[in-house]
Amino acid sequence: MVKVLGIETSCDETGVAVYASGRGLLAEALFSQVEIHKPFGGVVPELASRDHAARLAPMIRAVVGEAQITLEDLDAVAYAAGPGLIGALMVGASLGASLALALAIPAVPVHHMEAHLLAAMLETPRPEFPFIALLVSGGHTQLVRVRGHGDYETLGNTLDDAAGEAFDKVARLLSLPYPGGPALAALAERGDAAAFAFPRPLKSRGLDMSFSGLKTAVRLELEKRRGGDGVAPSPSLHADVAASFQAAVVDTLVTKCLRAVDETGIRQLVIAGGVGANTALREELRLQGERHGIVVHYPRPGLCTDNGAMIAYAGWCRLGDAARESPRIVARPRWPLDELRPVGNG
Ligand code: KG4
Ligand code: ZN
């Protein structure tokens, strides 16, 4: 049994977990910095780094204890090395590599999006290769053909905003608190999704996506409705806008997924990343999956948003690469997924 400690500090969540090959997750913990960033309406990178620095070591101790092992029982330390906020990444990378150095075990720098993409492998039943992955997070929106661990081909990409970014920006237009995505989704539940026919850019062709025009359409609609007469917009208007916006995003994402399935003939779909926690998206994909005979895998919401478990698992898959070199501190704010090469474990 190989035991890997996973450390996630790429953005505003501190995540720690222990994964054991053949057994699965032994323990995990997550601290969300939502309350720290809320007064600022978004993530303040400096505050994110400082809080990761304050919290990470005690969290590692607690999770290792909960897994009923000692630090000396660990076989490797995996940490999110990018993409993400450089200062935040540096905290996890520094402590992860230092710990590995002290324990004389490998340190595995993990690609955060690869970890998202493989998170569904922690669930039962596991998806089988090959599958199509819809990666929808705050910084990325991609359709990827996954042939095996580390064998990825990007089929479609967003040309501008990521889906999560669009959720966050529209949430701000609606004066919703950070984090915008979940707040907008909650408001949308009370609204009429058919109230506004917002555009679905690029829906009718190809696998690339675009969300910035949709965001602009929402802004213009709100400006029009608010008018110049100083009348405050009604709460139901905001709920209708939220529901109609969410419907446009879901419609676009689901259409692209179905097209990717059609074009590749691969009838397994895996949803990953923070927007994968969105109930409307999950429900529509479940419906369309049933209708079109596609097997849809979604990790539980806690494995869609940032977490240490996915880093530990991806670290185990990448252990072969890292075992040959001594621990290094790697932090890459930008790191294209296509640069990754296939791996042996999995
Ligand atoms: O994967 P993630 O936790 O962090 C990144 O790697 O970016 O994704 C965060 C993104 C944010 O844009 C957030 O607003 C969005 O995922 N998000 C949601 C929901 N939960 C998180 N968007 C829509 N509905 C949700 N329930
Ligand atoms: Zn993420």
mmCIF file of C-alpha atoms and ligand atoms in Angstrom, residues 8 10-11 112-113 116 137-138 273-274 304-307 310, ligand 2:
data_model
loop_
_atom_site.group_PDB
_atom_site.id
_atom_site.type_symbol
_atom_site.label_atom_id
_atom_site.label_comp_id
_atom_site.label_asym_id
_atom_site.label_seq_id
_atom_site.Cartn_x
_atom_site.Cartn_y
_atom_site.Cartn_z
ATOM 1 C CA GLU A 8 -3.814 21.897 -2.326
ATOM 2 C CA SER A 10 -3.550 26.984 -5.493
ATOM 3 C CA CYS A 11 -6.269 29.516 -4.694
ATOM 4 C CA HIS A 112 -4.123 21.247 -10.574
ATOM 5 C CA MET A 113 -6.322 20.706 -13.660
ATOM 6 C CA HIS A 116 -9.587 17.936 -11.217
ATOM 7 C CA SER A 137 -13.507 25.712 -13.089
ATOM 8 C CA GLY A 138 -12.911 29.367 -12.257
ATOM 9 C CA GLY A 273 -14.032 21.419 -11.601
ATOM 10 C CA GLY A 274 -15.975 23.834 -9.411
ATOM 11 C CA CYS A 304 -15.508 18.987 -7.934
ATOM 12 C CA THR A 305 -14.376 22.104 -6.086
ATOM 13 C CA ASP A 306 -10.750 22.406 -4.944
ATOM 14 C CA ASN A 307 -9.623 19.739 -2.479
ATOM 15 C CA MET A 310 -7.607 14.968 -5.926
HETATM 16 ZN ZN ZN B 2 -9.637 24.101 -9.106
#
